Each structure stands twice: as structure tokens, then as C-alpha cells.
Amino acid sequence: MTVLDNWQLRDETGAWSLDVRCPFDAVSALVAAGHCPEPYDGANEAAVRWVAERDWTLSCEIADPGGATELVLTGLDGMVDVLVNGCHVLRADNAFRIWTVDMRDALQPGRNRIELCFRSVVKAAGERQAAQPVYIPYHEGNCQIPNINMLRKQQCDFGWDWNIALTPFGVSGQVQLRDPDAVRFEHIGLRQEHHDIETESVSLHVRAELANVADGAAVTLHFADRQRDATVHDGVAEATFFIEVPQFWWPAGQGAQPLYDLELSCGTAIAHRQIGLRRIEHICRPDDHGAGFKFRVNGRDVFAKGANWIPADALHGRIDRTAVRDLLQSAVDAHMNMIRVWGGGRYEPDWFYDLCDELGLMVWQDFMFACNLYPADLAFLDNVAQEAREQVSRLHHHACLALWCGDNEILGMLREFPEARANRDLYLVMYDRLNQTLERALRAVDPSANWWPSSPSLGPLNYGDAWHEDSSGDMHIWTVWHENKPFSDYREMAPRFVSEFGFQSYPSMEVIRRHIAPEDRNMSSPVMDAHQKDPGGNERIVATMMREFRLPGRFEDLVYLSQVQQGLAIKTAVSAWRALKGQCWGTLYWQLNDTWPCASWSSLNHGGSWKLLHHMAQKFYAPVFVTVAPDGFGDKFMIINDLPDYVNVSVQVAAVNMQGQMRPLADVQVSAWPSRALDLFELPHGTLEKDEIFVYTWQADQDGEKAGSPVPAGCAGGDFFAPKPWKEYDLLDPEISFNILEKDGVFEVVLEASALALFVTLEADQPGRFSGNAIMLLPGSLATLTFTPQTARGTPTFTIRNLFSATYGDAQ
Ligand code: BMA
């Protein structure tokens, strides 16, 4: 196939014209060419709006294409009419589909002109809404620009409660020419059959659909050092590989991720796939509580630990593989084993799922529908069915792919939109048609796929409230953030699986400095407001802070404390639900990453650096983890073991006062099984003095057959827990001193405190990765944090913060 690479983009007025290469989005291209200000800086968002409010044409000239007379277009992001030498050959209205055009009737000898006419997406969305037989509601809080639900493109493109509304459009894939008569693989259906767990053997069934081949043509397949020769019959060639002793693919933390190459060839047509051999079962059996929700991988129940994935940038033209790899690597580094590709974004490119295969990140994949209602006419449903079939065909073979889910939060919207409340029959039936369309399309392409109708959902055909009902299915628990409940409210729920819960913080100072001018660095400045898309979000952050902490006086301390607070909120939730292991089987917090620099629920900053939540996640998602579960009687210490086997653990608990004086309380040895969380002991209320908190450490070593083999990372740890809000403690100035040593471009910072120091955090004036942060220091013991700069640029200047420096001292 020939890639058409050199294009010219011009607007309807003729005022703007620029050269672009696919993939691109128009907003990024105009910014890069200096025609628009950087939209992520200051309050520039509005200055870029005009781009999507007009029509644009993308054109290129090609020489006589010879036999390559078919146009193949992927990622056509917008409402696009395709013209060849002025002849209309296609209207494309779905960014998630592959479009093909036979150009033979329109081509001419010599040079040919191809034009992609992009109708303003803002106008097109409004026109489509006006043409609907009934109004189709969309979430007005999320969609700052109306009617995104009319368009099959990324739903967060018109804004979201974390996204800038830049309405990008363009080509996120490629435009290519191909010979319509050449042999090609249209679809490669792959199905793994895992035989009984004793023998562990696996059959890989391959069913290749080909175009332009005669019956009897030969297809050669190579897999795992084996070769099969198949013959085409009715355009299909089939083969099975039997692997007696497979190397299984495992989620991160459970084992390795071996990937086998599969190659198919038929004449000049060649296709490749990377295959991880694994069985992922989605188990939702009725039980005493309701119905469970868990993933079983290769026969082993795996607690899903992770976060929600949103697009890596608000402008798809800015997304690149290296930066995405870094984000996904950060997820794995924080002991995550699953991400949810959320339904308001996009089906990610192939390389994204390749990375997840390599890293051992299971993917919960939503179909791209979120928080809005959608049309249910046949043309729309046909379009969606085709989209779903193509996406499942493209992605179903990935080892990482654990679950397909119909949408994000539409069931809640059916209760929220006044139109849907007034006419539930109509909108529920429309919704069900969409949902059934997706399920059918999925099963037609991959009958063995795991399917879940919606997130959250109590289960198939149950349209109840999975935001508050914890007996079955997956939950979105938003009581703390959206309903302003205290952190302890997380403990009131006994969910089976939590696929969303979150708490906002501000981006790190290193990010703020890049995009917010010094004079705007005030929490309620209009520019900071412009970087907060959740109405009331800033108030929620500060109001919660007033409940939990003494309020900082300086902007930078407030930013820091917002991240400590976010970390504590999510840690409270994860600790509570990991402690229900056996009944609850997963926590995916909202959200892993950011699309632009803004106040949000993310644990990674835009650009990939770690917020304090991510550092805390690395600890609270550790495979062996000790936690405190307060109840009416006292504080119960519990241990969770996510390793594949049991471990022997010793746990030491002490009371520590603000000076840092320790009073040992308990020292126990236990054998911790992976199947469920284990109670260690309970210390009654009154165990601690007024100025004391709990400090505890643990060390695990593997027992049984594995004795002597190295214990994986994350098996020894330490933590601290305050049973009262932090503002009730009279902290002392820990007078932290530090020494910096440089070794091969990595900076070691050795820290020492004179009193108990809490949430001690280093910041650098350049991008890079710290080995840890938000740590506790006890007087008399040194702690070392390392900083690895992103690029070598001289010795960084470090700033050190802790709870005392932010909320006492100068702040008062
Ligand atoms: C969830 C998500 C998003 C939203 C987030 C924060 O419901 O599905 O729609 O951004 O909450 O409000």
C-alpha cells in the first residue's frame, strides 16, 4: 500500500493554508505552524475555537496510481466528503472505522486530485441533532460544545469535566492507496482453546479471511516453531496449532509475558500477529452477597489493580508511542495489572495494545460511548455495528484484552436527563438497541470474548443503580468526590469490583510553571479556573482540605497538599477494598493520565511525571500490603497477598508521637494466602495517645517450594496511619536536612529529620522521576530518594516539602 503523505489543509475562507502530513489534527497543525497560540497555556482555549467552527479541505495531488485505484482511509476524524477530481466518492462519518473507496470511475490519466472536505464538526453535530426525530440528550456539564453524541468521534473532543474543548479533527490514521485486486488478508480470527488445567496444553485456531484468492490457493502459517499449510476455500483458510507445553502469558505481577509470533502468507500477502497464550475468564457467579465480578487468568483468580485510561493528549496529533509507553510503564511500576480504556476516548492504535501485551497490563476495553444518549435509527446502528466489528477484528487477538464493555455510565444518564426520566420507555429501548448492536457485533467476530453491558452495571438486563448498590457487578463509587462525603465513606461500601472512583488534585508545580504565568498562580485566578473543568472542583478540593488539614497559606503548598489529600483519599478506598479481597476483586481508580495540564483526578501529570498519588499507588498496590481497617471497636490490621503463592510475613506495629518517639505495640508472623485478605489483630480504641499515630513495617519471604528464590519487589514495606484528621495533630518542625550526591547523572538525596516528618516530598525544577515521595521520616534514621532527570541538563534545584512546612510554620 502507498501512503499518501503530503497534504495541504486550507479553510473555507482561503485565509489559512498549510502543509500537513498524516496523521495530524488541524488544531495541533495550526499551532505548530504559528497560526494559533498554544492552547494549553494560560486561558488560550477560547482563542482556538474558531478552527472547528468552519469547514476545511485537505487535498493532495497524485500521479497516475496505476493499479492502486482503491483509497483506504483510517482515523478519518470528522464529517468528511471525499472527492476525486471533483467527483464525490464517499461520505465518511465515523472516526473509528476503516473506509475504502473504489476510485476507478473518477480517476484520469496523469495527475489526480484527492480532496477530503471536513465539514465543521461543531456545525455538523448541531445539524444532525436538529434532524433527529426526537431530541437525543447529551451531558451538558461535560460537553462545553453541544451535541457530540451526534458524531462518531472521540466523545471528550467537545470538552469533558477534565478536558479542554478544542474539537480537534483531521486524520488520526493514514490515507493509503492499494490495488483492489491484490491478494490480502481481510480478517484473521484467532481463538485459543485451553485444554484442562492439568495438562495446560493450548490449541490456537486460526481462521483467515482473504480477498482476491481463488479456491485452492495455499496459505502458509508459522507459529511457535511449527508450520501449517492451509488451502483457501470460499475465501477462508483455517489451521490449528497444538502447543503441548505453552509458556503462559500472565498479567504483571503474576508471571512473565512471553509472546509468540504468528505469521501468515499467501502469495505476496503477509500478515503478523503477536500472541500471548492465556485464558482470561470473567466470572460473575451468584453468591451470598449477590453476584461476583472477577478475572481468572490461566485458572488463577487475579485481583485487578489499576486505573482508567483516557486519551494521552487532548489533541491526537500530539500523541506519540514513546510518551505513551512511559505512561503505561508508570502504571506497571505502580504494580498495576489492568487499565480501563474508557468509553469517552478512542480505541487506541495497535501499538498501544502491543505495549499492554508486552507490559502485562490487562485491558478493560469500553466501546466508545459515554455519558450521553445516542440515536437508534438503522443507519446509526449499522454504522456502529460496522465500527464494532472492525475494532474487534483488529484487537481481539491481544493477550491483554480482558473484557469488552458496552459503554460508560449511560445507565446513569437514563436516570439523570429530564427527557429520559419523562419518557423512559423510549430512551431505554433506544439504549437497549445500541447495546444489543454492540454485543451482537462483538460475538459475531469473537464468540469467546468477555462482554459486560455497561460500566457500571449490576449485570445484564439489570438497570439498577450501580453507583450505590454494592451487591453485584462493577461500581463507580463517586460518593466522596461528587457527593462530598468524607473519605471514610469508602469503607461503607462492600463492592465486588470498582471500575471508577476518584479525587482531584492540582498538577505538580513543574507542570504549572510551564503553562501558568506567575501572576496567575493563585487558586481562584481566572486562569486556574480555566484549567479546572469540573464546576465546583476547586471548592471541593479546598473544602475537603479544611476538614482534613490546616489550610496552607502559599499557593505551592496548596498544590502539594492537594496531592497529599488526593493520595489519602484513593489510598483509603483501595485499602478498604483490597481488604475485602475474596469478595471484591478489583479497583481501577479514576484516572491514570491527563489530556492536558489541568486540575484532575489523574495520578500522572500531563507529560508523564508522577503526582504524589502515583507514588502512593506504588505502595498501596504493592503485592504484599498491610493496612488498617478502623471499625466500631478499634483499628484492625489486615494483610493482603497478591502473589501467586502464600508468603510468610512478619509485621511490626508501633505508636509514634510527634517527636518521633516509638512505642512498640505488636510483632507477629503470619502465613498469608493469596485467595483472601487476612485479619492480623485488632487494637482497641484508646491504644494511641492523643499525639500518636500508627507506624508499621512488614517483610515477606516466600515459603514452600519457592523458598530461597528471590522475593519480588513490593514485598517489604512500611506505612503510617492516623485515626484522626491530620489537622488535629500539633506537628513539630522536623528541620529536615539533606545531602545530594550525583552518580552517573542520577541524583541521590539523603534526608534526615529531627522530629516526625510526614509526606516528605522532593520537587525538582526539571522533569524526571523520583524513586519515591510523600514518605515518612523518623528522627535518627536516614532516608534516600533518587531523582533521574528526563534529559541531562545540569544539577537540579530541589525543593523539599512536608506536612509541617506546608500547613504550619510560615504558612500560619
Ligand atoms: C466518571 C467518568 C467520567 C468523568 C469522571 C469524573 O463518571 O466516567 O465521565 O470524567 O467520572 O467526573
Coordinates of C-alpha atoms in Angstrom, one line a residue, residues 211-728:
A211 CA -9.8 -11.2 -0.6
N212 CA -9.0 -11.9 -4.2
V213 CA -7.9 -15.5 -3.9
A214 CA -9.2 -18.5 -5.8
D215 CA -10.2 -21.7 -4.1
G216 CA -7.3 -24.0 -3.6
A217 CA -4.7 -21.2 -3.1
A218 CA -2.1 -22.1 -0.5
V219 CA -1.7 -20.2 2.8
T220 CA 1.4 -20.9 4.9
L221 CA 1.3 -20.3 8.7
H222 CA 4.1 -20.3 11.2
F223 CA 3.7 -20.3 14.9
A224 CA 5.9 -21.4 17.8
D225 CA 8.4 -23.1 15.5
R226 CA 5.7 -25.0 13.7
Q227 CA 4.4 -24.7 10.2
R228 CA 0.9 -25.4 8.8
D229 CA -0.2 -25.3 5.2
A230 CA -3.8 -24.5 4.6
T231 CA -5.9 -24.3 1.5
V232 CA -8.3 -21.5 0.7
H233 CA -12.0 -22.5 0.4
D234 CA -14.6 -19.8 -0.2
G235 CA -12.1 -17.1 0.7
V236 CA -11.2 -18.8 4.0
A237 CA -8.2 -20.7 5.2
E238 CA -8.1 -22.4 8.5
A239 CA -5.4 -24.1 10.7
T240 CA -4.9 -25.2 14.2
F241 CA -1.7 -25.2 16.2
F242 CA -1.5 -27.5 19.2
I243 CA 1.0 -26.4 21.9
E244 CA 1.6 -29.1 24.4
V245 CA 3.7 -27.1 26.9
P246 CA 2.9 -23.5 26.4
Q247 CA 4.7 -20.6 28.1
F248 CA 1.7 -18.8 29.5
W249 CA 1.2 -15.0 29.3
W250 CA 0.5 -13.5 32.7
P251 CA -0.7 -10.1 34.0
A252 CA 2.1 -8.0 35.5
G253 CA 3.0 -9.3 39.0
Q254 CA 1.7 -12.9 38.3
G255 CA 4.4 -14.1 35.9
A256 CA 6.1 -13.4 32.6
Q257 CA 4.7 -12.1 29.3
P258 CA 6.1 -14.4 26.6
L259 CA 4.7 -13.6 23.2
Y260 CA 4.8 -15.9 20.2
D261 CA 5.0 -14.8 16.6
L262 CA 2.3 -15.8 14.2
E263 CA 3.0 -15.3 10.5
L264 CA 0.6 -16.0 7.6
S265 CA 1.4 -15.7 4.0
C266 CA -0.5 -16.2 0.8
G267 CA 1.4 -15.2 -2.4
T268 CA 2.6 -11.7 -1.8
A269 CA 0.3 -11.1 1.1
I270 CA 1.8 -11.4 4.6
A271 CA 0.3 -10.8 8.0
H272 CA 1.8 -10.9 11.5
R273 CA 0.3 -11.2 15.0
Q274 CA 1.9 -11.4 18.4
I275 CA 0.2 -13.9 20.5
G276 CA 0.3 -14.4 24.3
L277 CA -1.2 -17.7 25.3
R278 CA -3.6 -17.2 28.2
R279 CA -7.1 -17.8 29.2
I280 CA -8.9 -14.9 30.8
E281 CA -12.3 -15.8 32.3
H282 CA -14.7 -13.2 33.6
I283 CA -16.5 -14.8 36.4
C284 CA -19.8 -13.3 37.7
R285 CA -21.4 -16.2 39.6
P286 CA -24.3 -15.7 42.1
D287 CA -23.2 -15.9 45.7
D288 CA -24.3 -15.0 49.2
H289 CA -23.8 -11.3 48.6
G290 CA -25.3 -11.1 45.0
A291 CA -23.1 -11.9 42.1
G292 CA -19.3 -11.7 41.9
F293 CA -17.2 -10.0 39.4
K294 CA -13.6 -11.2 38.9
F295 CA -11.0 -12.1 36.4
R296 CA -9.4 -15.6 36.4
V297 CA -6.2 -15.9 34.4
N298 CA -4.9 -19.3 33.5
G299 CA -7.0 -20.7 36.3
R300 CA -5.8 -18.2 38.9
D301 CA -8.1 -15.5 40.4
V302 CA -6.3 -12.2 40.0
F303 CA -7.2 -9.1 41.9
A304 CA -7.3 -6.3 39.2
K305 CA -5.3 -3.3 40.3
G306 CA -5.2 -0.3 38.0
A307 CA -6.7 2.9 36.8
N308 CA -8.7 4.4 34.0
W309 CA -7.0 5.4 30.7
I310 CA -8.2 8.5 28.8
P311 CA -6.5 9.7 25.6
A312 CA -2.9 10.5 26.1
D313 CA -3.5 14.1 24.8
A314 CA -6.5 16.3 24.0
L315 CA -5.0 16.7 20.5
H316 CA -4.5 13.3 18.9
G317 CA -1.8 14.8 16.6
R318 CA 0.4 15.2 19.6
I319 CA 0.2 11.6 20.8
D320 CA 3.4 9.5 20.3
R321 CA 4.3 6.0 21.2
T322 CA 7.3 6.8 23.4
A323 CA 5.3 9.1 25.7
V324 CA 2.5 6.5 25.9
R325 CA 5.0 3.7 26.6
D326 CA 6.2 5.8 29.5
L327 CA 2.7 6.3 30.9
L328 CA 2.0 2.6 30.7
Q329 CA 5.3 1.7 32.2
S330 CA 4.5 4.0 35.1
A331 CA 1.3 2.1 35.5
V332 CA 3.2 -1.2 35.8
D333 CA 5.8 0.4 38.0
A334 CA 3.0 1.2 40.4
H335 CA 2.1 -2.5 40.5
M336 CA -0.9 -2.1 38.2
N337 CA -2.1 -5.1 36.2
M338 CA -5.2 -3.6 34.4
I339 CA -6.2 -0.4 32.7
R340 CA -9.7 0.5 31.5
V341 CA -9.7 2.2 28.1
W342 CA -12.6 4.5 29.0
G343 CA -15.6 4.9 26.6
G344 CA -15.3 8.6 26.1
G345 CA -12.0 8.4 24.3
R346 CA -10.8 6.3 21.4
Y347 CA -10.0 2.7 20.5
E348 CA -6.2 3.1 20.8
P349 CA -3.9 2.2 17.9
D350 CA -2.4 -1.3 17.5
W351 CA 0.9 -0.3 19.1
F352 CA -0.9 0.6 22.3
Y353 CA -2.2 -2.9 22.8
D354 CA 1.2 -4.3 21.7
L355 CA 2.6 -2.3 24.6
C356 CA 0.0 -3.7 27.0
D357 CA 0.8 -7.2 25.8
E358 CA 4.4 -6.6 26.5
L359 CA 3.9 -5.0 29.9
G360 CA 1.3 -7.4 31.2
L361 CA -1.4 -4.8 31.5
M362 CA -4.8 -6.3 31.1
V363 CA -7.2 -4.1 29.2
W364 CA -10.8 -3.5 30.0
Q365 CA -12.0 -2.1 26.7
D366 CA -15.1 0.1 26.5
F367 CA -16.9 0.6 23.3
M368 CA -16.7 4.4 22.6
F369 CA -20.0 5.6 24.1
A370 CA -20.0 7.7 27.3
C371 CA -22.4 9.7 29.5
N372 CA -24.7 10.7 26.5
L373 CA -27.6 9.1 24.8
Y374 CA -27.4 8.1 21.2
P375 CA -29.6 7.7 18.1
A376 CA -31.2 4.3 17.4
D377 CA -32.1 4.6 13.8
L378 CA -30.9 1.8 11.5
A379 CA -28.3 4.0 9.7
F380 CA -26.7 4.9 13.0
L381 CA -26.8 1.3 14.3
D382 CA -25.4 -0.1 11.1
N383 CA -22.6 2.4 11.3
V384 CA -21.9 1.4 14.9
A385 CA -22.1 -2.3 14.1
Q386 CA -19.5 -1.9 11.4
E387 CA -17.3 0.1 13.8
A388 CA -17.6 -2.6 16.5
R389 CA -16.9 -5.5 14.0
E390 CA -13.8 -3.7 12.7
Q391 CA -12.4 -2.8 16.1
V392 CA -13.0 -6.3 17.5
S393 CA -11.4 -7.8 14.4
R394 CA -8.4 -5.6 14.8
L395 CA -7.9 -6.1 18.6
H396 CA -9.4 -9.4 19.6
H397 CA -6.2 -11.4 19.4
H398 CA -4.3 -9.4 22.0
A399 CA -3.4 -11.2 25.2
C400 CA -4.0 -8.1 27.2
L401 CA -7.6 -7.8 26.2
A402 CA -9.7 -9.0 29.1
L403 CA -13.1 -7.5 28.6
W404 CA -15.3 -5.6 26.2
C405 CA -17.8 -3.3 27.8
G406 CA -20.8 -1.6 26.1
D407 CA -20.3 1.9 27.3
N408 CA -19.5 4.3 30.1
E409 CA -22.3 5.4 32.5
I410 CA -25.2 5.5 30.1
L411 CA -27.5 3.8 32.6
G412 CA -26.9 6.7 35.0
M413 CA -27.7 9.2 32.3
L414 CA -31.1 7.5 31.7
R415 CA -31.9 8.4 35.3
E416 CA -30.4 11.9 35.1
F417 CA -31.6 13.5 31.8
P418 CA -35.1 15.1 32.3
E419 CA -36.1 13.9 28.9
A420 CA -35.2 10.3 29.7
R421 CA -36.9 10.4 33.0
A422 CA -40.1 11.8 31.4
N423 CA -40.0 9.1 28.7
R424 CA -38.0 6.2 30.0
D425 CA -39.7 3.7 27.7
L426 CA -38.5 5.4 24.6
Y427 CA -34.9 6.2 25.7
L428 CA -34.4 2.8 27.4
V429 CA -35.5 1.0 24.3
M430 CA -33.2 3.1 22.2
Y431 CA -30.3 2.4 24.5
D432 CA -31.0 -1.3 24.5
R433 CA -30.9 -1.3 20.7
L434 CA -27.5 0.2 20.8
N435 CA -26.3 -2.1 23.5
Q436 CA -27.6 -5.2 21.7
T437 CA -26.0 -4.0 18.5
L438 CA -22.6 -3.9 20.2
E439 CA -23.0 -7.2 21.9
R440 CA -24.0 -8.9 18.6
A441 CA -21.2 -7.4 16.7
L442 CA -18.7 -8.5 19.3
R443 CA -20.0 -12.0 19.4
A444 CA -20.1 -12.3 15.6
V445 CA -16.4 -11.6 15.4
D446 CA -15.1 -13.1 18.6
P447 CA -17.6 -15.5 20.1
S448 CA -15.3 -16.3 23.0
A449 CA -14.9 -12.6 24.1
N450 CA -15.8 -11.5 27.6
W451 CA -18.7 -9.0 27.4
W452 CA -20.1 -6.6 30.0
P453 CA -23.1 -4.5 29.0
S454 CA -22.1 -1.2 30.6
S455 CA -19.9 0.3 33.3
P456 CA -21.1 0.5 35.9
S457 CA -23.7 -2.2 35.8
L458 CA -25.2 -4.6 38.2
G459 CA -25.3 -7.2 35.4
P460 CA -27.1 -8.0 32.1
L461 CA -30.6 -6.7 32.0
N462 CA -30.3 -5.0 35.3
Y463 CA -30.8 -1.3 35.0
G464 CA -30.4 -0.5 38.7
D465 CA -28.1 2.0 40.4
A466 CA -24.5 0.6 40.3
W467 CA -23.2 3.8 41.8
H468 CA -24.7 2.9 45.2
E469 CA -25.7 -0.8 45.1
D470 CA -22.8 -3.0 46.1
S471 CA -24.2 -6.5 45.8
S472 CA -23.2 -7.3 42.2
G473 CA -21.3 -6.2 39.1
D474 CA -18.9 -3.3 38.8
M475 CA -19.4 0.0 40.6
H476 CA -18.5 3.6 40.1
I477 CA -18.2 5.0 43.6
W478 CA -18.3 8.8 43.5
T479 CA -19.9 9.5 46.9
V480 CA -16.7 11.1 48.2
W481 CA -15.9 13.4 45.3
H482 CA -19.3 14.1 43.6
E483 CA -21.4 13.8 46.8
N484 CA -19.0 15.4 49.2
K485 CA -18.9 12.5 51.7
P486 CA -15.8 12.0 54.0
F487 CA -13.1 9.6 52.9
S488 CA -14.4 7.1 55.5
D489 CA -17.4 6.7 53.3
Y490 CA -15.4 4.5 51.0
R491 CA -15.4 1.9 53.9
E492 CA -19.2 1.9 54.0
M493 CA -19.3 0.0 50.7
A494 CA -18.5 -3.7 50.1
P495 CA -18.2 -3.6 46.3
R496 CA -17.5 -6.6 44.1
F497 CA -15.3 -4.6 41.7
V498 CA -14.8 -0.9 41.5
S499 CA -14.1 0.4 38.0
E500 CA -14.2 4.1 38.9
F501 CA -13.6 6.3 42.0
G502 CA -11.5 9.4 42.1
F503 CA -10.4 12.5 43.9
Q504 CA -8.9 15.6 42.2
S505 CA -5.7 17.4 42.8
Y506 CA -3.7 20.1 41.0
P507 CA -0.9 19.3 38.6
S508 CA 2.6 19.4 40.0
M509 CA 4.4 22.8 40.1
E510 CA 6.8 21.7 37.4
V511 CA 3.7 21.5 35.1
I512 CA 2.0 24.6 36.4
R513 CA 5.2 26.6 35.8
R514 CA 5.2 25.5 32.2
H515 CA 1.7 26.7 31.4
I516 CA 0.5 29.3 34.1
A517 CA 2.2 32.7 34.3
P518 CA 3.5 33.7 37.8
E519 CA 0.8 36.3 38.3
D520 CA -2.0 33.7 37.7
R521 CA -0.6 31.2 40.2
N522 CA -3.5 31.7 42.6
M523 CA -6.1 29.0 43.3
S524 CA -9.0 31.1 42.3
S525 CA -7.5 33.2 39.5
P526 CA -9.5 33.1 36.2
V527 CA -6.6 31.2 34.6
M528 CA -6.6 28.5 37.2
D529 CA -10.3 28.3 36.9
A530 CA -9.9 27.8 33.1
H531 CA -7.7 24.8 34.0
Q532 CA -10.5 23.3 36.2
K533 CA -13.3 21.8 34.1
D534 CA -15.4 20.3 36.9
P535 CA -17.7 23.1 38.2
G536 CA -17.1 23.2 41.9
G537 CA -13.9 21.2 41.7
N538 CA -11.7 23.9 43.3
E539 CA -14.2 24.3 46.1
R540 CA -14.3 20.6 46.7
I541 CA -10.5 20.4 47.0
V542 CA -10.3 23.3 49.4
A543 CA -13.4 22.4 51.4
T544 CA -12.0 18.8 51.9
M545 CA -8.7 20.3 52.9
M546 CA -10.4 22.4 55.5
R547 CA -11.9 19.2 57.0
E548 CA -8.7 17.2 57.0
F549 CA -5.8 19.7 57.3
R550 CA -4.8 23.1 58.4
L551 CA -5.1 25.3 55.4
P552 CA -1.8 26.3 53.7
G553 CA -1.1 29.9 53.1
R554 CA 1.0 29.6 50.0
F555 CA 0.0 28.5 46.5
E556 CA 2.8 26.0 46.1
D557 CA 1.9 24.4 49.4
L558 CA -1.7 24.2 48.4
V559 CA -0.8 22.4 45.2
Y560 CA 1.4 20.0 47.2
L561 CA -1.3 19.4 49.8
S562 CA -4.0 18.8 47.2
Q563 CA -1.8 15.9 46.0
V564 CA -1.3 14.5 49.5
Q565 CA -5.1 14.8 50.0
Q566 CA -5.8 13.0 46.7
G567 CA -3.4 10.3 47.6
L568 CA -5.0 9.8 51.0
A569 CA -8.5 9.6 49.5
I570 CA -7.6 7.0 47.0
K571 CA -5.4 5.1 49.4
T572 CA -8.4 4.9 51.8
A573 CA -10.6 3.5 49.1
V574 CA -8.1 1.0 47.7
S575 CA -7.0 -0.2 51.2
A576 CA -10.6 -0.7 52.2
W577 CA -11.5 -2.7 49.1
R578 CA -8.3 -4.7 48.9
A579 CA -9.1 -5.7 52.5
L580 CA -12.3 -7.2 51.0
K581 CA -10.3 -9.5 48.7
G582 CA -12.3 -12.7 48.3
Q583 CA -15.5 -10.6 47.9
C584 CA -14.1 -7.7 46.0
W585 CA -11.8 -8.5 43.1
G586 CA -10.6 -5.2 41.6
T587 CA -10.1 -1.5 41.9
L588 CA -9.5 0.8 38.9
Y589 CA -9.2 4.4 40.1
W590 CA -10.2 7.4 38.0
Q591 CA -7.9 8.3 36.3
L592 CA -4.3 7.4 35.3
N593 CA -3.3 10.2 32.9
D594 CA -4.2 13.7 31.8
T595 CA -5.0 15.0 28.3
W596 CA -3.7 18.5 29.1
P597 CA -2.4 20.4 32.1
C598 CA -5.4 20.8 34.4
A599 CA -6.8 20.1 37.9
S600 CA -8.0 16.5 37.6
W601 CA -8.3 13.1 39.2
S602 CA -5.1 11.8 37.5
S603 CA -2.1 10.3 39.2
L604 CA 0.2 11.1 36.3
N605 CA 0.7 14.7 35.2
H606 CA 0.3 15.7 31.5
G607 CA 3.8 14.9 30.3
G608 CA 4.1 11.8 32.4
S609 CA 5.6 12.9 35.7
W610 CA 4.3 11.4 38.9
K611 CA 1.9 13.1 41.2
L612 CA 2.0 12.1 44.8
L613 CA -1.0 9.7 44.2
H614 CA 1.1 7.7 41.8
H615 CA 3.9 7.4 44.4
M616 CA 1.4 6.3 47.0
A617 CA -0.2 3.9 44.5
Q618 CA 3.1 2.2 44.1
K619 CA 2.9 1.4 47.8
F620 CA -0.9 0.7 48.2
Y621 CA -0.9 -1.5 45.1
A622 CA 2.2 -3.5 46.3
P623 CA 1.7 -7.2 46.1
V624 CA 2.1 -7.7 49.8
F625 CA 0.4 -4.9 51.7
V626 CA -0.6 -4.3 55.3
T627 CA -3.5 -2.0 56.1
V628 CA -5.6 -0.7 58.9
A629 CA -9.3 -1.1 58.8
P630 CA -11.0 1.0 61.5
D631 CA -14.3 -0.2 62.9
G632 CA -16.5 0.4 65.9
F633 CA -14.2 -1.4 68.3
G634 CA -10.8 -0.2 67.2
D635 CA -8.2 -0.5 64.4
K636 CA -8.0 -3.8 62.7
F637 CA -4.7 -4.7 61.0
M638 CA -5.0 -6.8 57.8
I639 CA -2.7 -8.2 55.3
I640 CA -3.3 -8.7 51.6
N641 CA -1.1 -11.0 49.5
D642 CA -1.5 -10.8 45.7
L643 CA 1.5 -13.0 44.9
P644 CA 0.7 -16.3 43.2
D645 CA 1.5 -18.3 46.3
Y646 CA 1.4 -18.0 50.1
V647 CA 4.1 -16.0 51.8
N648 CA 5.4 -15.8 55.4
V649 CA 5.3 -12.3 56.6
S650 CA 6.4 -10.6 59.8
V651 CA 4.6 -7.4 60.8
Q652 CA 5.7 -4.9 63.4
V653 CA 3.3 -2.2 64.6
A654 CA 4.3 0.8 66.8
A655 CA 2.8 4.0 68.1
V656 CA 4.8 7.1 67.3
N657 CA 4.4 10.6 68.7
M658 CA 5.1 13.9 67.0
Q659 CA 8.6 14.0 68.3
G660 CA 9.2 10.6 66.6
Q661 CA 9.4 8.5 69.8
M662 CA 8.3 4.9 69.1
R663 CA 6.3 2.7 71.4
P664 CA 6.2 -0.9 70.1
L665 CA 2.7 -2.4 70.1
A666 CA 2.8 -5.7 68.2
D667 CA 5.1 -8.0 66.3
V668 CA 3.6 -11.0 64.5
Q669 CA 4.4 -13.7 62.0
V670 CA 1.8 -15.0 59.6
S671 CA 1.4 -17.1 56.6
A672 CA -0.7 -15.1 54.1
W673 CA -2.7 -16.8 51.4
P674 CA -3.5 -15.1 48.1
S675 CA -7.2 -16.1 47.9
R676 CA -8.4 -13.6 50.5
A677 CA -7.3 -10.8 52.8
L678 CA -6.3 -11.9 56.3
D679 CA -7.1 -10.3 59.7
L680 CA -4.0 -9.9 61.7
F681 CA -5.2 -8.4 65.0
E682 CA -7.3 -5.5 66.3
L683 CA -6.1 -2.8 68.6
P684 CA -8.9 -1.2 70.6
H685 CA -9.7 2.5 70.5
G686 CA -7.6 4.2 73.1
T687 CA -4.5 2.3 72.2
L688 CA -2.9 5.5 70.9
E689 CA -2.2 8.6 73.0
K690 CA -3.6 11.9 71.7
D691 CA -0.4 12.8 69.8
E692 CA 0.4 9.4 68.4
I693 CA -0.2 7.7 65.1
F694 CA 0.4 4.1 64.0
V695 CA 3.7 3.2 62.2
Y696 CA 4.1 -0.3 60.8
T697 CA 6.5 -2.3 58.7
W698 CA 6.4 -5.7 57.1
Q699 CA 8.8 -8.2 55.4
A700 CA 7.6 -11.1 53.4
D701 CA 9.6 -14.2 52.3
Q702 CA 8.2 -17.0 50.2
D703 CA 7.7 -20.3 51.7
G704 CA 7.2 -23.8 50.4
E705 CA 8.8 -24.9 47.2
K706 CA 9.7 -21.3 46.4
A707 CA 11.9 -20.9 49.5
G708 CA 15.2 -19.5 48.6
S709 CA 14.1 -17.8 45.4
P710 CA 14.2 -14.0 45.3
V711 CA 11.2 -12.2 46.7
P712 CA 9.7 -9.9 44.1
A713 CA 9.7 -6.1 44.5
G714 CA 7.0 -4.7 46.8
C715 CA 7.1 -7.5 49.4
A716 CA 8.6 -5.5 52.2
G717 CA 7.1 -2.2 53.1
G718 CA 6.1 0.3 55.7
D719 CA 3.3 2.7 56.2
F720 CA 1.7 5.0 58.7
F721 CA -1.9 5.7 59.7
A722 CA -3.6 8.5 61.6
P723 CA -7.0 7.7 63.0
K724 CA -8.0 11.4 63.2
P725 CA -7.8 14.2 60.7
W726 CA -4.2 15.5 60.3
K727 CA -5.3 18.9 61.4
E728 CA -5.8 17.6 65.0

